[in-house]
Structure formats: C-alpha cells, structure tokens
Coordinates of C-alpha atoms in Angstrom, one line a residue:
Chain A
X6 CA -7.1 -11.7 -9.7
X7 CA -6.6 -7.8 -10.3
X8 CA -4.1 -5.8 -8.8
X9 CA -5.3 -2.5 -7.5
X10 CA -3.1 0.5 -7.4
X11 CA -3.8 1.5 -3.9
X12 CA -3.2 -2.3 -2.7
X13 CA 0.3 -2.0 -4.5
X14 CA 1.1 1.2 -3.1
X15 CA 0.2 -0.3 0.3
X16 CA 2.3 -3.2 -0.3
X17 CA 5.2 -0.8 -1.0
X18 CA 4.8 1.3 2.3
X19 CA 6.6 -1.0 4.7
X20 CA 9.5 -1.0 2.5
X21 CA 10.0 2.7 2.3
X22 CA 12.9 4.0 4.8
X23 CA 12.8 7.2 6.4
X24 CA 15.7 8.5 4.2
X25 CA 14.2 7.5 1.0
X26 CA 13.0 10.0 -1.6
X27 CA 9.7 9.2 -3.3
X28 CA 9.0 10.8 -6.9
X29 CA 5.1 10.1 -7.5
X30 CA 3.2 11.6 -10.5
X31 CA -0.5 11.9 -11.3
X32 CA -3.0 9.4 -9.8
X33 CA -0.1 7.4 -8.4
X34 CA 0.8 10.6 -6.6
X35 CA -2.5 11.2 -5.4
X36 CA -3.0 7.8 -4.0
X37 CA 0.6 7.8 -2.5
X38 CA -0.1 11.1 -0.6
X39 CA -3.2 9.9 0.9
X40 CA -1.7 6.7 1.8
X41 CA 1.7 7.7 2.9
X42 CA 2.3 11.3 3.6
X43 CA 6.0 12.2 4.3
X44 CA 8.1 14.9 3.8
X45 CA 10.3 13.3 1.4
X46 CA 7.6 12.6 -0.9
X47 CA 8.7 14.7 -4.3
X48 CA 5.9 15.8 -6.2
X49 CA 6.9 18.8 -8.0
X50 CA 7.5 17.1 -11.3
X51 CA 5.9 20.1 -13.3
X52 CA 5.5 18.6 -16.9
X53 CA 4.2 15.4 -17.7
X54 CA 6.7 12.7 -18.4
X55 CA 9.2 14.1 -16.3
X56 CA 9.0 11.7 -13.1
X57 CA 11.8 9.5 -14.1
X58 CA 14.0 12.6 -14.9
X59 CA 13.7 14.2 -11.8
X60 CA 14.3 10.9 -10.1
X61 CA 17.6 10.6 -12.1
X62 CA 18.7 13.9 -11.1
X63 CA 17.7 13.4 -7.4
X64 CA 19.5 10.0 -7.6
X65 CA 22.8 11.5 -8.8
X66 CA 22.9 14.2 -6.4
X67 CA 21.8 12.0 -3.5
X68 CA 23.8 8.8 -3.6
X69 CA 23.3 7.7 -0.1
X70 CA 19.8 7.8 -0.5
X71 CA 17.3 5.3 -2.5
X72 CA 15.1 7.2 -5.0
X73 CA 11.9 5.6 -5.7
X74 CA 9.6 6.8 -8.8
X75 CA 6.1 5.9 -8.8
X76 CA 5.5 6.8 -12.3
X77 CA 2.6 6.4 -14.9
X78 CA 2.6 4.4 -18.2
X79 CA 1.3 7.4 -20.1
X80 CA 3.8 9.8 -18.6
X81 CA 6.8 7.2 -19.2
X82 CA 5.9 7.1 -23.0
X83 CA 6.5 10.9 -23.2
X84 CA 9.9 10.4 -22.2
X85 CA 11.0 6.9 -22.8
X86 CA 14.5 8.2 -23.7
X87 CA 14.7 8.5 -20.1
X88 CA 15.2 4.9 -19.8
X89 CA 18.3 5.1 -21.5
X90 CA 19.6 8.0 -19.7
X91 CA 18.8 6.6 -16.5
X92 CA 20.6 3.1 -17.2
X93 CA 23.6 5.2 -18.8
X94 CA 23.9 6.9 -15.7
X95 CA 24.2 3.7 -13.6
X96 CA 22.4 5.0 -10.7
X97 CA 22.3 2.0 -8.3
X98 CA 19.9 3.9 -6.0
X99 CA 17.2 4.3 -8.6
X100 CA 13.9 2.1 -8.1
X101 CA 11.5 2.7 -11.0
X102 CA 7.7 1.7 -10.1
X103 CA 5.4 1.8 -13.0
X104 CA 1.6 2.0 -12.8
X105 CA 0.8 0.2 -16.0
X106 CA -3.1 0.8 -16.3
X107 CA -2.7 1.6 -20.0
X108 CA -4.8 4.6 -20.2
X109 CA -4.2 8.2 -19.5
X110 CA -6.3 8.1 -16.2
X111 CA -6.2 11.6 -15.0
X112 CA -7.0 12.9 -18.7
X113 CA -10.4 11.4 -19.3
X114 CA -8.9 7.4 -19.2
X115 CA -8.4 7.4 -23.2
X116 CA -6.3 4.6 -24.1
X117 CA -2.5 5.2 -24.2
X118 CA -1.1 4.4 -27.8
X119 CA 0.1 0.6 -28.2
X120 CA -1.8 -0.1 -24.9
X121 CA -2.5 -3.8 -26.0
X122 CA 1.0 -4.5 -27.0
X123 CA 3.8 -2.4 -25.1
X124 CA 6.1 -4.4 -23.2
X125 CA 7.6 -1.9 -20.4
X126 CA 9.6 -4.7 -18.8
X127 CA 11.2 -5.4 -21.9
X128 CA 11.6 -1.7 -22.6
X129 CA 13.6 -1.2 -19.6
X130 CA 15.6 -4.3 -19.8
X131 CA 16.6 -3.2 -23.3
X132 CA 17.4 0.3 -22.1
X133 CA 20.2 -1.1 -20.1
X134 CA 18.5 -1.3 -16.6
X135 CA 20.1 -3.6 -14.3
X136 CA 16.8 -5.6 -13.8
X137 CA 13.3 -5.7 -14.9
X138 CA 10.3 -7.1 -13.3
X139 CA 6.4 -7.3 -13.9
X140 CA 3.6 -7.9 -11.8
X141 CA 0.1 -8.7 -11.9
X142 CA -0.8 -10.3 -8.8
X143 CA -0.8 -8.6 -5.1
X144 CA 0.8 -11.7 -3.4
X145 CA 3.6 -12.0 -5.9
X146 CA 4.2 -8.2 -5.5
X147 CA 4.2 -8.5 -1.8
X148 CA 6.5 -11.4 -1.8
X149 CA 8.8 -9.8 -4.5
X150 CA 9.3 -6.3 -3.2
X151 CA 12.1 -6.8 -0.5
X152 CA 14.1 -8.8 -3.3
X153 CA 13.5 -6.0 -6.0
X154 CA 14.5 -3.3 -3.5
X155 CA 17.7 -5.3 -2.4
X156 CA 19.1 -5.5 -6.0
X157 CA 21.6 -2.6 -7.1
X158 CA 19.4 -0.1 -9.4
X159 CA 18.4 0.8 -11.7
X160 CA 15.4 -1.6 -11.2
X161 CA 12.1 -1.4 -13.1
X162 CA 8.9 -2.8 -11.6
X163 CA 6.0 -2.6 -14.0
X164 CA 2.8 -3.3 -12.0
X165 CA 0.0 -4.2 -14.3
X166 CA -2.8 -3.0 -12.4
X167 CA -6.4 -0.8 -12.5
X168 CA -7.6 1.8 -10.2
X169 CA -8.1 1.4 -6.7
X170 CA -10.5 3.6 -4.5
X171 CA -10.4 6.9 -5.6
X172 CA -8.2 9.4 -3.8
X173 CA -8.5 13.1 -4.0
X174 CA -6.6 15.0 -6.9
X175 CA -5.2 17.9 -5.0
X176 CA -3.4 19.7 -8.0
X177 CA -3.1 22.9 -5.9
X178 CA -0.8 21.1 -3.3
X179 CA 1.6 19.4 -5.8
X180 CA 2.1 22.3 -7.7
X181 CA 2.5 24.6 -4.4
X182 CA 5.7 26.4 -3.2
X183 CA 4.6 24.7 0.4
X184 CA 5.2 21.1 -1.0
X185 CA 8.4 22.0 -2.6
X186 CA 9.7 23.7 0.5
X187 CA 8.7 20.5 2.8
X188 CA 10.8 18.3 0.7
X189 CA 13.5 20.6 0.4
X190 CA 13.9 21.0 4.3
X191 CA 13.6 17.5 4.9
X192 CA 16.2 16.6 2.4
X193 CA 18.7 19.1 3.7
X194 CA 17.9 18.3 7.6
X195 CA 21.0 16.8 9.2
X196 CA 20.7 13.1 9.8
X197 CA 20.4 12.2 13.5
Chain B
X3 CA 8.5 32.2 -44.1
X4 CA 11.7 30.5 -44.9
X5 CA 14.9 32.3 -44.0
X6 CA 17.8 32.7 -46.6
X7 CA 21.1 34.0 -46.1
X8 CA 21.3 37.0 -48.3
X9 CA 25.1 38.1 -47.6
X10 CA 27.9 35.9 -46.9
X11 CA 29.2 36.1 -43.2
X12 CA 32.6 37.1 -42.2
X13 CA 33.7 34.2 -40.3
X14 CA 37.3 35.3 -40.0
X15 CA 37.3 39.0 -38.7
X16 CA 35.9 38.2 -35.3
X17 CA 37.0 37.0 -32.0
X18 CA 36.0 33.8 -30.7
X19 CA 35.6 33.2 -26.8
X20 CA 37.9 30.5 -25.2
X21 CA 36.5 27.3 -24.1
X22 CA 39.1 26.7 -21.4
X23 CA 38.2 29.9 -19.7
X24 CA 34.5 28.9 -20.0
X25 CA 35.2 25.6 -18.4
X26 CA 37.4 27.3 -15.9
X27 CA 34.8 29.7 -14.7
X28 CA 32.0 27.3 -14.6
X29 CA 34.3 25.6 -12.1
X30 CA 34.9 28.6 -10.4
X31 CA 31.2 29.0 -9.9
X32 CA 31.1 25.5 -8.2
X33 CA 29.7 23.6 -10.9
X34 CA 30.8 19.8 -10.9
X35 CA 27.8 18.3 -12.8
X36 CA 27.2 19.0 -16.6
X37 CA 24.1 17.5 -18.2
X38 CA 24.2 17.6 -22.1
X39 CA 23.0 16.7 -25.4
X40 CA 25.7 17.4 -27.8
X41 CA 25.5 20.5 -29.7
X42 CA 27.8 21.4 -32.5
X43 CA 28.6 25.1 -31.6
X44 CA 29.8 24.0 -28.5
X45 CA 31.3 20.4 -29.4
X46 CA 34.8 21.0 -29.8
X47 CA 35.7 23.8 -27.3
X48 CA 33.6 22.9 -24.6
X49 CA 31.8 19.5 -24.4
X50 CA 34.7 17.1 -25.7
X51 CA 36.9 18.9 -23.1
X52 CA 34.4 18.5 -20.4
X53 CA 34.0 15.1 -21.2
X54 CA 37.7 14.1 -20.6
X55 CA 37.9 16.6 -17.2
X56 CA 38.1 14.4 -14.0
X57 CA 36.6 17.5 -12.6
X58 CA 33.0 17.1 -13.9
X59 CA 30.6 14.3 -14.0
X60 CA 29.0 14.4 -17.2
X61 CA 25.5 13.0 -17.6
X62 CA 24.5 12.2 -21.4
X63 CA 20.9 12.3 -21.9
X64 CA 18.6 11.5 -24.8
X65 CA 16.5 14.7 -24.8
X66 CA 16.8 18.3 -23.6
X67 CA 14.0 18.6 -21.2
X68 CA 15.4 15.5 -19.3
X69 CA 17.9 17.9 -18.4
X70 CA 15.8 20.5 -17.1
X71 CA 14.5 18.1 -14.6
X72 CA 17.6 16.6 -13.5
X73 CA 19.4 19.9 -12.8
X74 CA 16.2 21.1 -10.9
X75 CA 16.4 17.9 -9.0
X76 CA 19.8 18.2 -8.2
X77 CA 19.2 21.9 -6.8
X78 CA 17.2 20.7 -3.8
X79 CA 20.4 19.8 -2.0
X80 CA 22.3 22.6 -3.4
X81 CA 24.3 20.7 -6.3
X82 CA 24.9 23.0 -9.0
X83 CA 24.8 22.0 -12.5
X84 CA 25.1 23.3 -16.2
X85 CA 22.9 22.3 -19.0
X86 CA 24.2 21.9 -22.4
X87 CA 22.2 21.8 -25.7
X88 CA 21.6 24.0 -28.9
X89 CA 18.9 26.3 -29.5
X90 CA 16.6 23.5 -31.3
X91 CA 16.6 21.7 -27.9
X92 CA 15.8 24.7 -25.7
X93 CA 12.8 25.5 -28.2
X94 CA 11.8 21.8 -27.6
X95 CA 12.1 22.4 -23.7
X96 CA 10.3 25.4 -23.2
X97 CA 7.2 23.7 -21.6
X98 CA 9.3 22.2 -19.0
X99 CA 11.5 25.5 -18.3
X100 CA 8.2 27.2 -17.8
X101 CA 6.9 24.8 -15.4
X102 CA 9.7 23.5 -13.5
X103 CA 12.1 26.5 -14.0
X104 CA 9.7 29.6 -13.8
X105 CA 6.5 28.3 -12.2
X106 CA 8.5 26.1 -9.6
X107 CA 11.4 28.6 -9.4
X108 CA 14.3 26.1 -9.8
X109 CA 17.8 27.3 -10.7
X110 CA 18.3 25.8 -14.1
X111 CA 21.3 27.2 -15.7
X112 CA 21.6 26.2 -19.5
X113 CA 24.4 26.7 -22.0
X114 CA 22.9 27.1 -25.2
X115 CA 24.7 27.1 -28.9
X116 CA 23.1 29.3 -31.3
X117 CA 23.7 26.7 -34.3
X118 CA 23.4 28.4 -37.5
X119 CA 24.0 31.9 -36.4
X120 CA 26.4 34.2 -38.4
X121 CA 29.5 34.8 -36.2
X122 CA 29.5 38.5 -37.2
X123 CA 26.1 39.1 -36.7
X124 CA 23.9 39.8 -33.6
X125 CA 21.3 36.8 -32.9
X126 CA 18.4 39.2 -33.2
X127 CA 19.5 40.3 -36.8
X128 CA 20.1 36.5 -37.8
X129 CA 19.0 35.6 -41.1
X130 CA 18.2 32.5 -39.6
X131 CA 14.8 32.4 -38.2
X132 CA 15.4 29.9 -35.6
X133 CA 18.0 31.9 -34.2
X134 CA 16.5 35.3 -34.5
X135 CA 13.7 34.2 -32.3
X136 CA 15.4 32.9 -29.4
X137 CA 15.9 36.0 -27.6
X138 CA 12.6 37.7 -28.1
X139 CA 11.0 34.2 -27.0
X140 CA 13.2 34.1 -23.5
X141 CA 12.1 37.8 -23.0
X142 CA 8.5 37.2 -23.3
X143 CA 8.8 34.1 -20.8
X144 CA 10.7 36.3 -18.4
X145 CA 13.9 33.9 -18.5
X146 CA 17.3 35.5 -17.5
X147 CA 19.6 35.3 -20.4
X148 CA 23.0 36.5 -21.5
X149 CA 25.1 36.5 -24.7
X150 CA 28.4 35.3 -25.2
X151 CA 30.1 35.9 -28.3
X152 CA 33.4 37.7 -27.7
X153 CA 36.2 36.7 -25.4
X154 CA 35.5 39.3 -22.6
X155 CA 31.8 38.1 -22.5
X156 CA 32.7 35.2 -20.5
X157 CA 33.4 37.0 -17.4
X158 CA 30.1 37.3 -15.9
X159 CA 29.9 33.4 -16.0
X160 CA 30.3 32.9 -12.2
X161 CA 28.2 35.8 -10.9
X162 CA 25.3 34.9 -13.2
X163 CA 25.3 31.1 -12.1
X164 CA 25.6 32.3 -8.4
X165 CA 22.8 34.6 -8.9
X166 CA 20.8 31.7 -10.5
X167 CA 21.0 29.5 -7.6
X168 CA 21.0 32.4 -4.9
X169 CA 17.7 33.6 -6.5
X170 CA 16.4 30.3 -7.4
X171 CA 15.9 31.0 -11.0
X172 CA 17.0 29.9 -14.5
X173 CA 19.5 31.6 -16.5
X174 CA 20.4 30.9 -19.9
X175 CA 23.9 31.4 -21.7
X176 CA 23.5 31.9 -25.3
X177 CA 26.7 31.1 -27.4
X178 CA 26.9 33.1 -30.6
X179 CA 30.4 32.0 -31.7
X180 CA 31.8 28.6 -31.5
X181 CA 34.5 28.8 -28.5
X182 CA 37.9 27.9 -29.3
X183 CA 39.7 24.8 -27.7
X184 CA 42.4 27.0 -25.9

C-alpha cells in the first residue's frame, strides 16, 4: 500500500508540541502549511538544500525545543555534508523527516540522481545520526512515530512516499517578511 | 586569464593583526557561537585558539553555505554567531548569502581569510584573481564588508557585529594578513 505525503504529515500532526519548531521545504512545506498552520513553522529556508542546516542552527540555539525538519530528498542531496555536521554537533533535539519521492517534485518531477539506489537511511546512520529509520507504510509510520520522537536525536526518518493531494504552492508567503516575523515573534514570546 | 605573481611580495615589512585581540573583540560583541570551515589564513591565529577556548562553542561544518543557514537560524532568538571560512568558500556560498542574508535580511557575520593574498598589497591590487575580485563582488551584491590587515584595523569589530545584528544585515570581515597568535 502506497504511503502518501499528506497522510504521512497528518500522522505527524498529533505528535507536534506547541513548543516545537518545524522547518519545512518545498512541497512538504506547502502541504504542511495547509495541514498544520502554526506560528512556529519555519519556512525561510531561502536556498535549496539548506533546510537541514537551518534546523541545526535552530537546534543549537534553542536546546529546550525540539526541531523537526521536513526535508526533501532532492534538497538533502544538495547538502549531504549537513548530515555529518548535524551528527557531529550532537543535537539531541533534532528530528529529520525526509520525503523520499525520488523526484524533484516542484521542478518538473525529474528523477533525482541515483533515485533507484540511494539509501538515505544508511547515509544518515553512516554520518553518525543517533538513529535512522525508514517507513513505507502509513500504519508502520503511525505506530512508530511516538517511539522515534522519544529517542534522543539526531534521528532520521525516511518516508518512502508519493505525492498526495495537491496543495497550493504559495512561494510568496514562504519568502515573505511576514512569515519570518510571525516565526520570530512566536519564538521569542515568553513561555506562559 | 590565469594570474601570476610578477613581483615578490614583502612578507616581513608589514605589521600583522593580533589574533588574541580579534578573539577578545568578538567576545566583547557578545558572540559565543563560532561556525567554521578551516582556512589557512586564520588557522593558527584564530581557529585553533577558538577551538580551545571554553567561552566559545565551535560548530565544525562540511561546507560554507551550511554556516550561512546555521548563523541565520540562530539569529531568530538573538543568538550571535561568527562564521569563519576562506574566500573560496565565500564564493561558493554567494547564493545562500544572497537569499538568506540579503533577501531575508538576516544578520550573518562572516570572517573570511583571503588565502593567497600578498601581505603588502591591497586586495583590489592583488595578483591573485580569486582575491582581487572579492571586494568588487561584495560591492555589487551590496554586502557590508571591511578589511582587516593592520593591527589597528581590528578595533571596529564589536561595532560592526553589533550593527549587523541591530540592522539585521550581513557583514563580512576580510582578513588580508594572517593574524598572529598573540
């Protein structure tokens, strides 16, 4: 049974705490913004491939929060070294979810290099992540999410999936000063 | 065109900045986070001492544009950081700096060694193409930058860092002579 991205993201939503930072890129970001709009969604990634590095900076500077990165496989391939940097930094509050649909979805759905063979789970483990997992079925993901998020990071979860429902691609919003200001205000709001 | 050094440079009749003073001024600016790819210009005088200084947390990264994102992300809660690299990494990171530093107006402060620059020659007059183009490129990109070569050049470091964070904009310190350890 195929795992669809929107179903995977819906499964993640109940596990997100109010204090969590969620960094999301490209179609995962557009889906996430439609499914779970919240002020601590970090969308200002700027350059393709940089989500994991933004997540590392946020994890280092905000050790009392969990940082959840919703990355893409094409994006991560542009910044594979970040796996090593993240592992080296030892950020225990870092949770990396990789939408592995094996194509550059927002750039015309061309195949990623090595799309048939690249083993992202192994790459993360070899880089030194504390744990690395793959999910191909919704039930296994639903059953496993709580356990993954209870483990000390950095944890990689590779979601072998396909695009689900089409959600609008609002590039203007993710690049907007408004989006950055909303996040910054929420991050610096005193905890009640 | 491949540049060649036509005249020998004078490596002895120039003064070099103090690495210890640069480190002290970085601390004075409230920076405790250093993100770095090693650079031979700043290796002995800055990065090795920083790596052994308990006042800093050093995050070693694999590629320079990672650091642009890390420092920008840190800035959202006011955490100040300095990103270290050499000019080759700067050239490799220009799109990230353009997008995150300029388009997004984030305070990314970088300390960039000008590897290959002749100590007694201004970078704009360097025989090394990869050095000579750095400042003009930063000017075209409208990125704030300043040059550190002489011992007195370091005095502006705290103000430049503070200004970057207050105005939420990048600043790049170009290191034209290898800082001395002391």
